[in-house]
Amino acid sequence: MSSASLYTSMTGIQAITADSKAPGGADAVALTPNPNLTAGPLQHTGSAFDVAVSGDAWLEVQTPTGNAISRDGSLQVTNAGILADNNGNPVLNTTGQPISLPQLAKLEIGSDGTVSGVPATSQNGQSQVYGQINIVATPPGTLTPLSGAMFAAPAGPLQPATNGTLEQGYLNGSNVDPTMTMMNMIADSRSYQLQTNLMKSQADGGQALDTLVAQG
């Protein structure tokens, strides 16, 4: 499997573009990652524990190093009864708290993030609301990548998404364009080679000049 195919198969992964910045005399091209923050295409799974985001929206999750934003909507319920992402990070509600769930016979997640379900012990099959997933907008400032679909946000409160919704039974596919990614890699490789050849030519010219001066 090629690297491009690997990236395009990963749930919710955000594309990383590289800006080439080679200072004078550098032996290598410095690459500055800039994530493409566009949500990936929706892929139907049919699972009640899968949610995709539409528009400028992210899930807020709690990681061991602090809160983060994520588009990995492959959810689970932990042994402690907490709604969490695929890595066990609690998904937070609109007040910044984890969402606790009992054993459910049916789980429903609304487009506004409302989490409801029918308890497994229910005698009448009536649904109950257990919380609302915090759907947040892309924050301003620099985002620090934590994984392919997760970023640490800059300091400060996250703002609710004004044009984002959740789609239960779907996941966001990768937004990586394999063709463009390969073209960028080739362009960066060529740029590096040209700069290396230029520096080598300058070095060879300097050595030749030193030789002539020494012989004169």
mmCIF file of C-alpha atoms in Angstrom:
data_model
loop_
_atom_site.group_PDB
_atom_site.id
_atom_site.type_symbol
_atom_site.label_atom_id
_atom_site.label_comp_id
_atom_site.label_asym_id
_atom_site.label_seq_id
_atom_site.Cartn_x
_atom_site.Cartn_y
_atom_site.Cartn_z
ATOM 1 C CA MET A 1 0.000 0.000 0.000
ATOM 2 C CA SER A 2 1.372 3.413 -0.953
ATOM 3 C CA SER A 3 1.688 6.210 1.603
ATOM 4 C CA ALA A 4 -0.985 8.186 -0.255
ATOM 5 C CA SER A 5 -3.410 5.228 -0.098
ATOM 6 C CA LEU A 6 -2.660 4.730 3.594
ATOM 7 C CA TYR A 7 -3.513 8.346 4.420
ATOM 8 C CA THR A 8 -6.703 8.373 2.363
ATOM 9 C CA SER A 9 -7.980 5.285 4.203
ATOM 10 C CA MET A 10 -7.643 6.759 7.698
ATOM 11 C CA THR A 11 -10.793 8.068 9.365
ATOM 12 C CA GLY A 12 -11.016 11.834 9.491
ATOM 13 C CA ILE A 13 -7.338 12.449 8.823
ATOM 14 C CA GLN A 14 -6.539 16.051 7.902
ATOM 15 C CA ALA A 15 -4.240 16.751 4.970
ATOM 16 C CA ILE A 16 -0.876 18.337 5.767
ATOM 17 C CA THR A 17 0.664 20.597 3.140
ATOM 18 C CA ALA A 18 4.318 21.534 3.297
ATOM 19 C CA ASP A 19 5.738 24.969 2.586
ATOM 20 C CA SER A 20 9.331 24.874 1.363
ATOM 21 C CA LYS A 21 11.537 27.450 3.079
ATOM 22 C CA ALA A 22 15.237 27.017 2.471
ATOM 23 C CA PRO A 23 17.455 29.617 4.141
ATOM 24 C CA GLY A 24 20.750 30.488 2.459
ATOM 25 C CA GLY A 25 23.356 27.795 2.952
ATOM 26 C CA ALA A 26 20.870 25.242 4.220
ATOM 27 C CA ASP A 27 21.586 21.597 3.451
ATOM 28 C CA ALA A 28 17.911 20.610 3.582
ATOM 29 C CA VAL A 29 14.537 22.159 2.908
ATOM 30 C CA ALA A 30 12.610 23.118 6.045
ATOM 31 C CA LEU A 31 9.011 21.901 5.918
ATOM 32 C CA THR A 32 6.323 23.827 7.767
ATOM 33 C CA PRO A 33 3.104 21.767 8.150
ATOM 34 C CA ASN A 34 -0.167 23.553 7.463
ATOM 35 C CA PRO A 35 -3.225 21.368 8.055
ATOM 36 C CA ASN A 36 -6.077 21.467 5.593
ATOM 37 C CA LEU A 37 -8.987 21.996 7.991
ATOM 38 C CA THR A 38 -11.764 21.158 5.543
ATOM 39 C CA ALA A 39 -13.940 18.283 6.774
ATOM 40 C CA GLY A 40 -13.497 15.109 4.759
ATOM 41 C CA PRO A 41 -16.314 13.540 2.728
ATOM 42 C CA LEU A 42 -19.076 11.636 4.520
ATOM 43 C CA GLN A 43 -18.834 7.847 4.367
ATOM 44 C CA HIS A 44 -21.868 5.788 5.361
ATOM 45 C CA THR A 45 -21.277 3.073 7.960
ATOM 46 C CA GLY A 46 -24.738 2.538 9.427
ATOM 47 C CA SER A 47 -23.319 2.276 12.952
ATOM 48 C CA ALA A 48 -25.095 4.191 15.698
ATOM 49 C CA PHE A 49 -21.696 4.859 17.292
ATOM 50 C CA ASP A 50 -20.322 6.636 14.231
ATOM 51 C CA VAL A 51 -20.789 10.380 13.724
ATOM 52 C CA ALA A 52 -19.429 12.616 11.002
ATOM 53 C CA VAL A 53 -19.251 16.393 11.064
ATOM 54 C CA SER A 54 -20.637 18.589 8.313
ATOM 55 C CA GLY A 55 -19.400 22.136 7.803
ATOM 56 C CA ASP A 56 -16.930 23.972 10.015
ATOM 57 C CA ALA A 57 -17.293 21.732 13.051
ATOM 58 C CA TRP A 58 -15.286 19.557 15.428
ATOM 59 C CA LEU A 59 -15.921 17.328 18.427
ATOM 60 C CA GLU A 60 -14.340 18.437 21.687
ATOM 61 C CA VAL A 61 -12.582 15.616 23.505
ATOM 62 C CA GLN A 62 -10.586 15.304 26.712
ATOM 63 C CA THR A 63 -7.076 13.884 26.301
ATOM 64 C CA PRO A 64 -4.473 13.132 28.989
ATOM 65 C CA THR A 65 -2.684 16.365 28.011
ATOM 66 C CA GLY A 66 -5.754 18.592 27.827
ATOM 67 C CA ASN A 67 -8.814 19.243 25.705
ATOM 68 C CA ALA A 68 -8.574 18.884 21.938
ATOM 69 C CA ILE A 69 -10.708 19.083 18.827
ATOM 70 C CA SER A 70 -11.248 16.018 16.684
ATOM 71 C CA ARG A 71 -13.049 14.719 13.610
ATOM 72 C CA ASP A 72 -12.596 11.058 14.472
ATOM 73 C CA GLY A 73 -16.237 10.239 15.079
ATOM 74 C CA SER A 74 -15.809 6.514 15.692
ATOM 75 C CA LEU A 75 -17.247 6.469 19.206
ATOM 76 C CA GLN A 76 -17.581 3.916 21.996
ATOM 77 C CA VAL A 77 -18.847 3.621 25.536
ATOM 78 C CA THR A 78 -16.073 2.835 28.016
ATOM 79 C CA ASN A 79 -16.363 0.328 30.858
ATOM 80 C CA ALA A 80 -17.045 3.300 33.118
ATOM 81 C CA GLY A 81 -20.057 4.258 30.985
ATOM 82 C CA ILE A 82 -18.422 7.319 29.366
ATOM 83 C CA LEU A 83 -18.989 8.246 25.726
ATOM 84 C CA ALA A 84 -15.504 8.362 24.201
ATOM 85 C CA ASP A 85 -13.674 8.405 20.898
ATOM 86 C CA ASN A 86 -11.922 5.418 19.390
ATOM 87 C CA ASN A 87 -8.852 6.050 21.579
ATOM 88 C CA GLY A 88 -10.838 6.238 24.810
ATOM 89 C CA ASN A 89 -10.767 10.042 25.097
ATOM 90 C CA PRO A 90 -14.058 11.265 26.638
ATOM 91 C CA VAL A 91 -16.295 13.255 24.314
ATOM 92 C CA LEU A 92 -17.308 16.454 26.115
ATOM 93 C CA ASN A 93 -20.729 18.054 26.408
ATOM 94 C CA THR A 94 -21.597 21.733 26.061
ATOM 95 C CA THR A 95 -20.517 22.405 29.658
ATOM 96 C CA GLY A 96 -17.125 20.737 29.167
ATOM 97 C CA GLN A 97 -18.005 17.529 31.018
ATOM 98 C CA PRO A 98 -17.927 13.888 29.859
ATOM 99 C CA ILE A 99 -21.243 12.286 28.898
ATOM 100 C CA SER A 100 -22.296 9.330 31.029
ATOM 101 C CA LEU A 101 -24.510 6.623 29.566
ATOM 102 C CA PRO A 102 -26.235 3.573 31.030
ATOM 103 C CA GLN A 103 -26.551 0.300 29.179
ATOM 104 C CA LEU A 104 -28.645 1.201 26.154
ATOM 105 C CA ALA A 105 -30.897 -0.796 23.895
ATOM 106 C CA LYS A 106 -30.766 2.024 21.349
ATOM 107 C CA LEU A 107 -28.507 5.061 20.893
ATOM 108 C CA GLU A 108 -29.468 8.203 19.025
ATOM 109 C CA ILE A 109 -27.228 11.203 18.291
ATOM 110 C CA GLY A 110 -29.007 14.203 16.800
ATOM 111 C CA SER A 111 -27.646 16.634 14.258
ATOM 112 C CA ASP A 112 -27.182 19.174 17.094
ATOM 113 C CA GLY A 113 -25.213 16.635 19.143
ATOM 114 C CA THR A 114 -28.065 15.645 21.479
ATOM 115 C CA VAL A 115 -27.358 12.171 22.859
ATOM 116 C CA SER A 116 -30.401 10.108 23.754
ATOM 117 C CA GLY A 117 -31.300 6.477 23.983
ATOM 118 C CA VAL A 118 -33.523 3.759 25.315
ATOM 119 C CA PRO A 119 -32.137 2.164 28.505
ATOM 120 C CA ALA A 120 -31.688 -1.576 28.304
ATOM 121 C CA THR A 121 -33.801 -1.914 31.445
ATOM 122 C CA SER A 122 -36.657 0.206 30.093
ATOM 123 C CA GLN A 123 -40.072 -1.427 30.280
ATOM 124 C CA ASN A 124 -41.816 0.990 27.953
ATOM 125 C CA GLY A 125 -39.069 1.688 25.388
ATOM 126 C CA GLN A 126 -39.114 5.408 26.124
ATOM 127 C CA SER A 127 -36.045 7.378 25.059
ATOM 128 C CA GLN A 128 -34.152 9.615 27.482
ATOM 129 C CA VAL A 129 -31.707 12.480 26.876
ATOM 130 C CA TYR A 130 -28.252 12.130 28.446
ATOM 131 C CA GLY A 131 -26.421 15.178 27.177
ATOM 132 C CA GLN A 132 -25.328 17.137 24.130
ATOM 133 C CA ILE A 133 -21.991 16.758 22.386
ATOM 134 C CA ASN A 134 -20.098 20.029 22.178
ATOM 135 C CA ILE A 135 -19.793 20.840 18.480
ATOM 136 C CA VAL A 136 -17.212 23.608 18.136
ATOM 137 C CA ALA A 137 -15.958 25.800 15.304
ATOM 138 C CA THR A 138 -12.370 25.895 14.091
ATOM 139 C CA PRO A 139 -10.569 28.164 16.583
ATOM 140 C CA PRO A 140 -8.348 31.014 15.398
ATOM 141 C CA GLY A 141 -4.617 30.707 15.777
ATOM 142 C CA THR A 142 -2.185 27.834 15.354
ATOM 143 C CA LEU A 143 -3.428 24.273 15.828
ATOM 144 C CA THR A 144 -0.966 21.698 17.140
ATOM 145 C CA PRO A 145 -1.416 18.251 15.538
ATOM 146 C CA LEU A 146 -1.896 15.423 18.018
ATOM 147 C CA SER A 147 -2.917 12.790 15.473
ATOM 148 C CA GLY A 148 -4.271 12.668 11.955
ATOM 149 C CA ALA A 149 -7.721 13.874 12.994
ATOM 150 C CA MET A 150 -7.018 15.588 16.328
ATOM 151 C CA PHE A 151 -5.507 18.954 17.205
ATOM 152 C CA ALA A 152 -4.693 20.817 20.394
ATOM 153 C CA ALA A 153 -6.404 24.187 20.185
ATOM 154 C CA PRO A 154 -4.827 27.502 21.197
ATOM 155 C CA ALA A 155 -5.519 28.745 24.706
ATOM 156 C CA GLY A 156 -8.950 30.234 25.227
ATOM 157 C CA PRO A 157 -12.562 29.077 25.117
ATOM 158 C CA LEU A 158 -13.830 27.209 22.083
ATOM 159 C CA GLN A 159 -16.785 28.710 20.264
ATOM 160 C CA PRO A 160 -19.893 26.728 19.256
ATOM 161 C CA ALA A 161 -20.102 25.848 15.571
ATOM 162 C CA THR A 162 -22.632 28.066 13.817
ATOM 163 C CA ASN A 163 -22.780 26.108 10.565
ATOM 164 C CA GLY A 164 -21.814 22.610 11.647
ATOM 165 C CA THR A 165 -23.880 19.513 12.370
ATOM 166 C CA LEU A 166 -23.397 15.834 13.150
ATOM 167 C CA GLU A 167 -24.507 12.937 10.970
ATOM 168 C CA GLN A 168 -25.097 9.673 12.826
ATOM 169 C CA GLY A 169 -24.211 6.522 10.941
ATOM 170 C CA TYR A 170 -21.434 8.233 8.994
ATOM 171 C CA LEU A 171 -17.718 8.949 9.347
ATOM 172 C CA ASN A 172 -15.590 11.638 7.773
ATOM 173 C CA GLY A 173 -13.216 10.206 5.234
ATOM 174 C CA SER A 174 -9.727 11.584 4.734
ATOM 175 C CA ASN A 175 -9.489 14.982 3.065
ATOM 176 C CA VAL A 176 -6.079 14.064 1.648
ATOM 177 C CA ASP A 177 -5.920 14.424 -2.150
ATOM 178 C CA PRO A 178 -3.437 11.669 -3.108
ATOM 179 C CA THR A 179 -2.698 13.174 -6.528
ATOM 180 C CA MET A 180 -1.991 16.640 -5.131
ATOM 181 C CA THR A 181 0.004 15.151 -2.250
ATOM 182 C CA MET A 182 2.225 13.233 -4.683
ATOM 183 C CA MET A 183 2.671 16.323 -6.873
ATOM 184 C CA ASN A 184 3.696 18.394 -3.841
ATOM 185 C CA MET A 185 6.180 15.724 -2.770
ATOM 186 C CA ILE A 186 7.720 15.672 -6.276
ATOM 187 C CA ALA A 187 7.888 19.474 -6.374
ATOM 188 C CA ASP A 188 9.562 19.599 -2.949
ATOM 189 C CA SER A 189 12.043 16.900 -4.010
ATOM 190 C CA ARG A 190 12.934 18.794 -7.176
ATOM 191 C CA SER A 191 13.310 22.060 -5.269
ATOM 192 C CA TYR A 192 15.646 20.388 -2.789
ATOM 193 C CA GLN A 193 17.707 18.831 -5.586
ATOM 194 C CA LEU A 194 18.033 22.140 -7.432
ATOM 195 C CA GLN A 195 19.154 23.937 -4.283
ATOM 196 C CA THR A 196 21.629 21.176 -3.466
ATOM 197 C CA ASN A 197 23.099 21.294 -6.971
ATOM 198 C CA LEU A 198 23.344 25.097 -6.799
ATOM 199 C CA MET A 199 25.206 24.993 -3.481
ATOM 200 C CA LYS A 200 27.503 22.254 -4.827
ATOM 201 C CA SER A 201 28.272 24.352 -7.921
ATOM 202 C CA GLN A 202 29.045 27.362 -5.739
ATOM 203 C CA ALA A 203 31.333 25.262 -3.560
ATOM 204 C CA ASP A 204 33.141 23.797 -6.611
ATOM 205 C CA GLY A 205 33.559 27.287 -8.075
ATOM 206 C CA GLY A 206 35.036 28.554 -4.836
ATOM 207 C CA GLN A 207 37.519 25.683 -4.717
ATOM 208 C CA ALA A 208 38.573 26.332 -8.324
ATOM 209 C CA LEU A 209 39.128 30.016 -7.577
ATOM 210 C CA ASP A 210 41.237 29.148 -4.522
ATOM 211 C CA THR A 211 43.354 26.857 -6.685
ATOM 212 C CA LEU A 212 43.968 29.563 -9.283
ATOM 213 C CA VAL A 213 44.923 32.080 -6.622
ATOM 214 C CA ALA A 214 47.325 29.618 -5.038
ATOM 215 C CA GLN A 215 48.972 28.870 -8.404
ATOM 216 C CA GLY A 216 49.245 32.574 -9.304
#
